[in-house]
XYZ file of C-alpha atoms in Angstrom:
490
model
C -2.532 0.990 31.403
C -3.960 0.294 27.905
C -4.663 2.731 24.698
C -7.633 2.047 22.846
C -8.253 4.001 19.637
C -11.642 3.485 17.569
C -12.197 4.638 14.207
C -14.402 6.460 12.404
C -16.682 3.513 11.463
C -16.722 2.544 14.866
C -18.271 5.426 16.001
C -20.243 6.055 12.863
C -23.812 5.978 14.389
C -25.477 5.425 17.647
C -25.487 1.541 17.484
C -21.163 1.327 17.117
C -21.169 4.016 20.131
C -23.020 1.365 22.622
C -20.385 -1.312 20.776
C -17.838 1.083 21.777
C -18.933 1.290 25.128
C -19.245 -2.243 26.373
C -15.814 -2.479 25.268
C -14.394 -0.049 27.211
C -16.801 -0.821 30.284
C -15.298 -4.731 30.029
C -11.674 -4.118 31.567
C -10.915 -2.117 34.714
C -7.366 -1.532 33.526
C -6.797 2.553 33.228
C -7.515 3.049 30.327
C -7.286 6.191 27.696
C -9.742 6.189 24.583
C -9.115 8.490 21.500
C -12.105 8.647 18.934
C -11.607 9.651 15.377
C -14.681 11.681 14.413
C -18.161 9.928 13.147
C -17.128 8.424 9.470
C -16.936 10.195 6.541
C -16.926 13.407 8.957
C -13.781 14.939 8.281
C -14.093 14.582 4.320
C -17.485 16.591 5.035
C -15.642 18.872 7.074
C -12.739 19.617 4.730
C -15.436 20.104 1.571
C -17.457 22.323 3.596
C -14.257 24.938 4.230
C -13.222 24.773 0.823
C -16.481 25.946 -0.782
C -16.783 28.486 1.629
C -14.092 29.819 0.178
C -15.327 29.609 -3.496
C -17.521 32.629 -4.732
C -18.842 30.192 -7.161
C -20.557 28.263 -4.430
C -23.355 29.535 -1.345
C -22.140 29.872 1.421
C -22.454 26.220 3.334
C -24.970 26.760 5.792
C -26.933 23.870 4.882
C -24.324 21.031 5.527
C -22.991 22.872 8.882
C -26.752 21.991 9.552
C -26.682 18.530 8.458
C -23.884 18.032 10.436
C -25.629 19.748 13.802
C -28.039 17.802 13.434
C -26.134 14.097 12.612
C -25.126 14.978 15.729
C -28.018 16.149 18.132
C -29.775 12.846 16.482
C -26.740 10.706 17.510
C -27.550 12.024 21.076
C -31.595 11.748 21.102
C -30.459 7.660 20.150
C -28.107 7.393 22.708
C -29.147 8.784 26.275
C -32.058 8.043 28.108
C -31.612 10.622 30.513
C -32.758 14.116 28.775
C -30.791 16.188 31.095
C -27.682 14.521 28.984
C -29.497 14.597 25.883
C -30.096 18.505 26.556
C -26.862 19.490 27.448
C -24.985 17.944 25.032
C -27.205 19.256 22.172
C -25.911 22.860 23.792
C -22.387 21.901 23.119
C -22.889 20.634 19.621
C -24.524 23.535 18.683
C -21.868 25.698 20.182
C -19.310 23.853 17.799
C -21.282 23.999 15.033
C -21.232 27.911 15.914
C -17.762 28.035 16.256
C -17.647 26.405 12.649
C -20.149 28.956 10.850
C -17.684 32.088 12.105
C -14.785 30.121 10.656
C -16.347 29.503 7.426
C -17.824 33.037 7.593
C -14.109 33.831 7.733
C -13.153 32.405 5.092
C -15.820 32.991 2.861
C -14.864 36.977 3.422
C -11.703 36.170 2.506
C -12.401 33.744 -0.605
C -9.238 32.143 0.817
C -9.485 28.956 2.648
C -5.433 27.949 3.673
C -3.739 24.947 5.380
C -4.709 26.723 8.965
C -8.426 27.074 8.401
C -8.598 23.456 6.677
C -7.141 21.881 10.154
C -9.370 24.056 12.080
C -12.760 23.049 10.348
C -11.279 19.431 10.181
C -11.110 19.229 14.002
C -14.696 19.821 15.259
C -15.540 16.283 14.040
C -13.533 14.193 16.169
C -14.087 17.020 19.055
C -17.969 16.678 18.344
C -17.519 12.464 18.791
C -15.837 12.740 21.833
C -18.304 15.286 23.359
C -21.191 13.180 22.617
C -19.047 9.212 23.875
C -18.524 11.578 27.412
C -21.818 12.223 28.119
C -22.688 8.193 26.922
C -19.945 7.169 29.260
C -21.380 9.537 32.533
C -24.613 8.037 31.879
C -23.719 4.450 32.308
C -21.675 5.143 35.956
C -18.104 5.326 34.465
C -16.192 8.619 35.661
C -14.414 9.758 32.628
C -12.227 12.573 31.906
C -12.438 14.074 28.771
C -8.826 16.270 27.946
C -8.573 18.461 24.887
C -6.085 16.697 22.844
C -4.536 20.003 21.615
C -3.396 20.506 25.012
C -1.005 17.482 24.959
C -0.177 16.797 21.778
C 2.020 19.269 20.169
C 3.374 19.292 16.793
C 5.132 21.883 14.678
C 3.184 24.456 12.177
C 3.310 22.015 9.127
C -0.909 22.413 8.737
C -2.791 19.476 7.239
C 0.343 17.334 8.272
C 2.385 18.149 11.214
C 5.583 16.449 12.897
C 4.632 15.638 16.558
C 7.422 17.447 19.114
C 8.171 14.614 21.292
C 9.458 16.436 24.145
C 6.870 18.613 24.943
C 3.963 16.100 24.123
C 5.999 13.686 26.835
C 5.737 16.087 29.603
C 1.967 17.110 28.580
C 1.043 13.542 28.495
C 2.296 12.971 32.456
C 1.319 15.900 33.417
C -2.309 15.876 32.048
C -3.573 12.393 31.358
C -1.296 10.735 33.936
C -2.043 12.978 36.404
C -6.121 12.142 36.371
C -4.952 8.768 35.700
C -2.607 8.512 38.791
C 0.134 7.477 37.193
C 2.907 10.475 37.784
C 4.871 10.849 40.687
C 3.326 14.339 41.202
C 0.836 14.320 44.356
C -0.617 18.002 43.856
C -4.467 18.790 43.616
C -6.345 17.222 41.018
C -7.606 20.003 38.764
C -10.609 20.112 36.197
C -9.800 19.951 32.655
C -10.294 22.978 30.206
C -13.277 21.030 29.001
C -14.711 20.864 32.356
C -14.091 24.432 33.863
C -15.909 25.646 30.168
C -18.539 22.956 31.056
C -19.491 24.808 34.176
C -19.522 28.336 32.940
C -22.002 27.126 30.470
C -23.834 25.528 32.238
C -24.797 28.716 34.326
C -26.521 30.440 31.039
C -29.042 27.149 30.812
C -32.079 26.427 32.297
C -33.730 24.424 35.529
C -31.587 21.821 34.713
C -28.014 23.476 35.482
C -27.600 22.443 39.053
C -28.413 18.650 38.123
C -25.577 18.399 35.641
C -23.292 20.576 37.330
C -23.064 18.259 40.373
C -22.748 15.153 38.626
C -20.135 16.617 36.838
C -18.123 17.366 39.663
C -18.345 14.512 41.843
C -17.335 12.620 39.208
C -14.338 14.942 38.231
C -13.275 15.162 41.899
C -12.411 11.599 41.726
C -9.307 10.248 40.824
C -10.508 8.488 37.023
C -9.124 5.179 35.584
C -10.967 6.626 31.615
C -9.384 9.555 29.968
C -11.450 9.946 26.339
C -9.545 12.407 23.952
C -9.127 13.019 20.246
C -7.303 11.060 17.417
C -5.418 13.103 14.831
C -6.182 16.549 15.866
C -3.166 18.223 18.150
C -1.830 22.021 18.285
C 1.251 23.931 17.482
C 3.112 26.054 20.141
C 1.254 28.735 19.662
C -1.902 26.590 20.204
C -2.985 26.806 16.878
C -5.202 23.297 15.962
C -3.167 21.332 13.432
C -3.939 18.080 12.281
C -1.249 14.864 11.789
C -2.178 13.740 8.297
C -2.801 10.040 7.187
C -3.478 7.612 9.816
C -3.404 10.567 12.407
C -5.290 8.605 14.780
C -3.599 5.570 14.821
C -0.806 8.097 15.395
C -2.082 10.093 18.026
C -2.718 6.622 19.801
C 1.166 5.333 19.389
C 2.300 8.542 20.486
C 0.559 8.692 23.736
C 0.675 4.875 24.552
C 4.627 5.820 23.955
C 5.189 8.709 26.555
C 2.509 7.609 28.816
C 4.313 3.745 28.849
C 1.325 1.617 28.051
C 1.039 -2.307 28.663
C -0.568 -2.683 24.835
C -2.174 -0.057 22.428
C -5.352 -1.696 21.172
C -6.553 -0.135 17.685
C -10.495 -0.866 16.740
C -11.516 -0.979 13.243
C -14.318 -3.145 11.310
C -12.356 -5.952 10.146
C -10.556 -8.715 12.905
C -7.404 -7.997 12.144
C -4.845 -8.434 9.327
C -5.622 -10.973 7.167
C -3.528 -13.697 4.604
C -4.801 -11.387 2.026
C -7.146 -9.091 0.265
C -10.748 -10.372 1.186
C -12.235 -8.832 -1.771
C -10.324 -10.778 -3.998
C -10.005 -14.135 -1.842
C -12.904 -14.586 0.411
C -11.442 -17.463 2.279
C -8.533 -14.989 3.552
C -7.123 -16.362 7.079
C -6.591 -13.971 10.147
C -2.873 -13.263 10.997
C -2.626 -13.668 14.739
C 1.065 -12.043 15.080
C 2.718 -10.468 12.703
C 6.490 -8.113 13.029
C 6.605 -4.473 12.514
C 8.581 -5.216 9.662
C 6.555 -7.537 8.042
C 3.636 -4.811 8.442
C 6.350 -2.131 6.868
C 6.207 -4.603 3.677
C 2.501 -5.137 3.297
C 2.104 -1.692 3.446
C 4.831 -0.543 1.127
C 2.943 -3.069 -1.663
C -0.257 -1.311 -0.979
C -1.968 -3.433 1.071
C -4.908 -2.103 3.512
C -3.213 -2.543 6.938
C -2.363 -0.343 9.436
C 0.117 2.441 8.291
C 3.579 1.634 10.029
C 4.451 5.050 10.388
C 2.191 5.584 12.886
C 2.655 2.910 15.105
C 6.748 3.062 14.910
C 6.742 4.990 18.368
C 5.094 2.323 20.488
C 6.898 -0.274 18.902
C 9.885 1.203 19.026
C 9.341 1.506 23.176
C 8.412 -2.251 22.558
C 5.074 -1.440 23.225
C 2.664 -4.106 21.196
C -0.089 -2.988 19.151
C -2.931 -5.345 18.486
C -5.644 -5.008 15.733
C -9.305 -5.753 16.746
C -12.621 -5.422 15.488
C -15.135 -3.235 17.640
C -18.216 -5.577 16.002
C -16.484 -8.899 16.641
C -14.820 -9.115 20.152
C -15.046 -12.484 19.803
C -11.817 -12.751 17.907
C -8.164 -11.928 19.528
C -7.276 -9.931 16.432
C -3.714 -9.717 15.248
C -0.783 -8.720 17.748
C 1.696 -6.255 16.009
C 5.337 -6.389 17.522
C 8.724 -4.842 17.245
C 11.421 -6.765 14.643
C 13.585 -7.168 18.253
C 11.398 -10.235 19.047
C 11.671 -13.635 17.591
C 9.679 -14.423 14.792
C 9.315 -17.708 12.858
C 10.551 -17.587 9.092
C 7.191 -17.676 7.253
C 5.449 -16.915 4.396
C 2.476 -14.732 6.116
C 0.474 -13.197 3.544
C 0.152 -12.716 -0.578
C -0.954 -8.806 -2.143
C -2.059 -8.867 -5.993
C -0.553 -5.364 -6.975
C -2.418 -4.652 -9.813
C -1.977 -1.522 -12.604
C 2.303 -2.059 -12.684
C 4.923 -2.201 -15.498
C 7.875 -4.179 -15.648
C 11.105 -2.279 -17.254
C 14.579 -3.961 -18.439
C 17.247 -2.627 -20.028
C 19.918 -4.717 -21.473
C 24.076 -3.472 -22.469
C 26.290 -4.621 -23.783
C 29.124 -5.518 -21.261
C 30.878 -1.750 -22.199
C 28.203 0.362 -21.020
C 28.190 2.735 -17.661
C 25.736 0.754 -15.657
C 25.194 2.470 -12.812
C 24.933 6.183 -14.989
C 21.899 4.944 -16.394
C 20.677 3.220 -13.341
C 20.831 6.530 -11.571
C 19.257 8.478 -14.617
C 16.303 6.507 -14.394
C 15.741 6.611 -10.267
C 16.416 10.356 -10.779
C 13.241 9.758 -13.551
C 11.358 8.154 -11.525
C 11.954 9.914 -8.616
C 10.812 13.195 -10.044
C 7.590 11.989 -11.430
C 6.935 10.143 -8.192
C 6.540 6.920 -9.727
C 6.473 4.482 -7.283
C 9.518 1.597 -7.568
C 8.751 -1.631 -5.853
C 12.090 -3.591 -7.301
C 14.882 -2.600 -8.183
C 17.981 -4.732 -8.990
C 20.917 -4.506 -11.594
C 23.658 -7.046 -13.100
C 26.736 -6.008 -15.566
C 24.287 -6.165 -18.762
C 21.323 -6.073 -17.190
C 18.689 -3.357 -15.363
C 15.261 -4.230 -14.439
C 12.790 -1.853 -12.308
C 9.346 -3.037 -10.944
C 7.305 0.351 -11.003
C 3.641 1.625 -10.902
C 2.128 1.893 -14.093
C 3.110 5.409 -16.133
C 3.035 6.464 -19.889
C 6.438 8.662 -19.419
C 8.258 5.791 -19.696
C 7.613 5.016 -23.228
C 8.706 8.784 -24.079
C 12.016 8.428 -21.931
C 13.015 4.985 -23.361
C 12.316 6.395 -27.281
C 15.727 8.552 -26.057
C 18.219 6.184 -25.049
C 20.607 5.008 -27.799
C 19.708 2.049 -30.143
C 22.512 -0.011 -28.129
C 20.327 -0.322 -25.400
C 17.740 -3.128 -25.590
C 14.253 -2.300 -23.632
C 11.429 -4.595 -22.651
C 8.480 -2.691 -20.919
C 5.693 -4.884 -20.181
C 2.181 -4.263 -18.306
C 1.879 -6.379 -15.222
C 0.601 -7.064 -11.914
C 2.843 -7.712 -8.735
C 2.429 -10.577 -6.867
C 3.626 -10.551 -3.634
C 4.168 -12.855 -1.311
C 5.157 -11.210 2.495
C 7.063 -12.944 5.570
C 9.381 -12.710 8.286
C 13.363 -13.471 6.720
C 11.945 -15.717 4.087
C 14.771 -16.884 2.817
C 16.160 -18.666 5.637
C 12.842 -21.245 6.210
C 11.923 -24.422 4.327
C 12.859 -24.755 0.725
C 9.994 -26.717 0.173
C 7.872 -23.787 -0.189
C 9.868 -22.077 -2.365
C 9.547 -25.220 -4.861
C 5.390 -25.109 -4.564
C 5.696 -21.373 -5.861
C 7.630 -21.627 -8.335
C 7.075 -24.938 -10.549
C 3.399 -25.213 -9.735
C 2.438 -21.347 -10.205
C 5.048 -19.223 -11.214
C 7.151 -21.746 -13.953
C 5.622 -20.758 -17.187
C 5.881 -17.529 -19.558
C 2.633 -16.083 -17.436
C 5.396 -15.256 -14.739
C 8.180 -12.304 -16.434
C 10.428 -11.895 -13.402
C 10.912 -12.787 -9.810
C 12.530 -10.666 -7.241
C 13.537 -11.231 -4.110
C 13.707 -8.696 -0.559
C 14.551 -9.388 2.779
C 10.361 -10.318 3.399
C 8.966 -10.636 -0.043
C 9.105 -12.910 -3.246
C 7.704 -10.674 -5.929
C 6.500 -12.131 -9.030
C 5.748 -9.598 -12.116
C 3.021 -11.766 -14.040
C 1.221 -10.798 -16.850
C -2.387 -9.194 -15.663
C -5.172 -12.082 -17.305
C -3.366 -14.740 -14.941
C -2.483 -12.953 -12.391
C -5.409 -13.157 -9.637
C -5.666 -16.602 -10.560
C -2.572 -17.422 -9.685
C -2.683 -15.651 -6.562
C -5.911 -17.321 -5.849
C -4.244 -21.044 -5.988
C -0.639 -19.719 -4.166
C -2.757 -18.531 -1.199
C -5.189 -22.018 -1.073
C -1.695 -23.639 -1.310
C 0.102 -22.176 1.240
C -2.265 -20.487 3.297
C -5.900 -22.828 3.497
C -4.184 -26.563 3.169
């Protein structure tokens, strides 16, 4: 059984949907598919609820419009059958319903909290899945769509619940593994939620009812190998819609490829994978077949635009792999993501240009209380949320890496004249890898007397998976440029 999660630019418009679909129709493995909602979506969403709850704004009837009809428009592209195209214009518009009482709410109330915000945030990804259902019965699949509220649950943290394991474990076997035959329980297959709401409706429409109404069925009366749910949206235990934050769908994915015990967990975006390094700044930037969690922690920690590793740590902490694909390029394998337990080559992998960063030493004289002033200023920083991407300390000597802030200037004017600072604007080079400093020397020697050897280069750091270089900003993407030709085009 696999888990395949597609983004939001992946099922932006009708033309990714029929991407999405051949996909998904090109393995007979069991499959379950969470969509995030149509891009930019959920940002339209979230706006929407908060001016309803300004009195300086109207009242946002006009974009719930625009977004009923993104959506009815998305289905006219789609299905050739009208029957399909008809009935699943009745459910948008009975979403987009259910969104103009909750904004009317709110708008009474001039109050729009955490609850309401996960609420409005959750019809897009419920309107996505509503309309890849209806895409999916019309080209002979039998899918099952499930509510993913009623397995996922999380605690009441709104706009950025914790997921409760335990309870979204036995939800997961009991709902999606039981339609997908994978439980040990033999009762009765039942109809979903979804489905039992699907016929009641259906009864209040017109000529058409019977037509859809028996398709439905004989499709739902068969055992399925396609359950499509939601990314990021889940529910509390009092079945109140909350949302998981950043990366919720690439959460929602891990978590269910985790308790259901998938083969792989397959997560669709629009680039081909992870790459040697930023392609905006170096266009020739390689593809990174396999990579280690860990390795993936790093990237991320220096800001680079990868998966979040939060939200994969429960599948690969099963030892479940994750692999990173593109939905408009199948051609390519993508990159596999696996857990630190395997064996990975020591490597130099991939280079990040951090830009907008400060480097920060202080010297003493061999009398003074190190550590005291090394924890005053992580206690600083800390506070302020700066972020600190190096920190290391000697007898006379501190030295922090950190994200660019003013404060610092203010806090150093108060430390006693015995105290020697250097701040200096800079940009981070880093260079990411698997236990780098246990593989060839060699490299090592390329860095640092052909790139890094001159007064361009203020410091260099070392981590467990990273040489960081703080270099002074004019040079700095040009050195990057000729490190990652170097290492990673030669």
């Amino acid at each position: 059984m696999i888990v395949m999660k597609f983004g939001g630019t992946s099922v932006k418009d009708a033309k990714a949907m029929q991407e999405v679909l051949k996909i998904v129709k090109s393995s007979d493995e069991k499959k379950v598919v969470l969509l995030s909602a149509c891009s930019g979506m959920t940002d339209k969403l979230v706006s929407l609820i908060k001016d309803a709850a300004n009195k300086a704004t109207e009242f946002p009837n006009k974009t719930i419009d625009e977004i009923e009809n993104y959506h009815i428009n998305l289905c006219c592209e789609l299905y050739r059958n009208e029957l399909f195209r008809n009935y699943s214009s009745v459910l948008i518009k009975r979403y987009c319903n259910e969104l103009r009482k909750l904004a009317d709410g709110v708008s009474r109330l001039k109050e729009c909290s955490p609850r309401s915000l996960d609420r409005a945030a959750s019809f897009g990804e419920l309107l996505s899945t509503t309309i890849f259902h209806f895409l999916c019965l019309e080209n002979t699949l039998k899918p099952i769509l499930i509510d993913a509220r009623k397995v996922i649950k999380t605690n009441s943290n709104f706009t950025s619940a914790k997921v409760l394991m335990k309870e979204t474990k036995k939800n997961a076997f009991k709902i999606i593994g039981t339609e997908l035959g994978i439980t040990r329980q033999k009762e009765k297959l039942h109809f979903t939620q979804l489905n039992d709401n699907i016929e009641n409706s259906i009864k209040n429409c017109e000529d058409w009812q019977q037509t859809i109404a028996d398709e439905i069925k004989e499709n739902n009366e068969k055992r399925t190998n396609l359950v499509i749910t939601q990314g990021f949206i889940a529910s509390d235990l009092f079945n109140k819609t909350t949302t998981l934050g950043r990366g919720g769908s690439d959460w929602s994915a891990a978590i269910l490829g985790s308790c259901l015990n998938a083969n792989e967990i397959q997560i669709y975006t629009d680039v081909d994978g992870i790459l040697t390094s930023d392609p905006r700044i170096i266009k020739n930037s390689k593809l990174i077949e396999k990579i280690s969690f860990d390795e993936v922690k790093e990237l991320s920690f220096f800001g680079a635009k990868v998966v979040h590793p939060d939200t994969i740590f429960p599948a690969l902490s099963k030892n479940i792999q994750v692999r990173i694909l593109n939905t408009f390029n199948t051609n390519v394998e993508g990159t596999l993501i696996y857990s630190e337990q395997q064996n990975s080559q020591s490597d130099f992998k991939s280079i990040v240009l951090k830009k907008d960063c400060q480097y920060f030493a202080l010297k003493f004289n061999s009398k003074t209380n190190i550590n005291f002033y090394s924890n005053k200023f992580l206690d600083f920083f800390q506070r302020r949320g700066i972020k600190i991407y190096f920190h290391s300390y000697s007898v006379s000597m501190i030295t922090f890496l950190i994200e660019k802030n003013n404060d610092i200037k203010v806090l150093s004017e108060q430390l006693p004249d015995k105290i020697l600072i250097e701040i200096v604007d800079v940009n981070l080079i880093v260079l990411c890898g698997n236990d780098i400093l246990n593989f060839d020397k060699e490299k090592y020697n390329i860095v640092f007397n052909k790139f890094l050897g001159n007064n361009k280069c203020r410091y260099i750091g070392f981590t467990k998976n990273s040489l960081i270089a703080a270099v002074l900003p004019d040079f700095s993407e040009d050195i990057t440029k000729k490190i990652h030709k170097e290492l990673f085009e030669n």
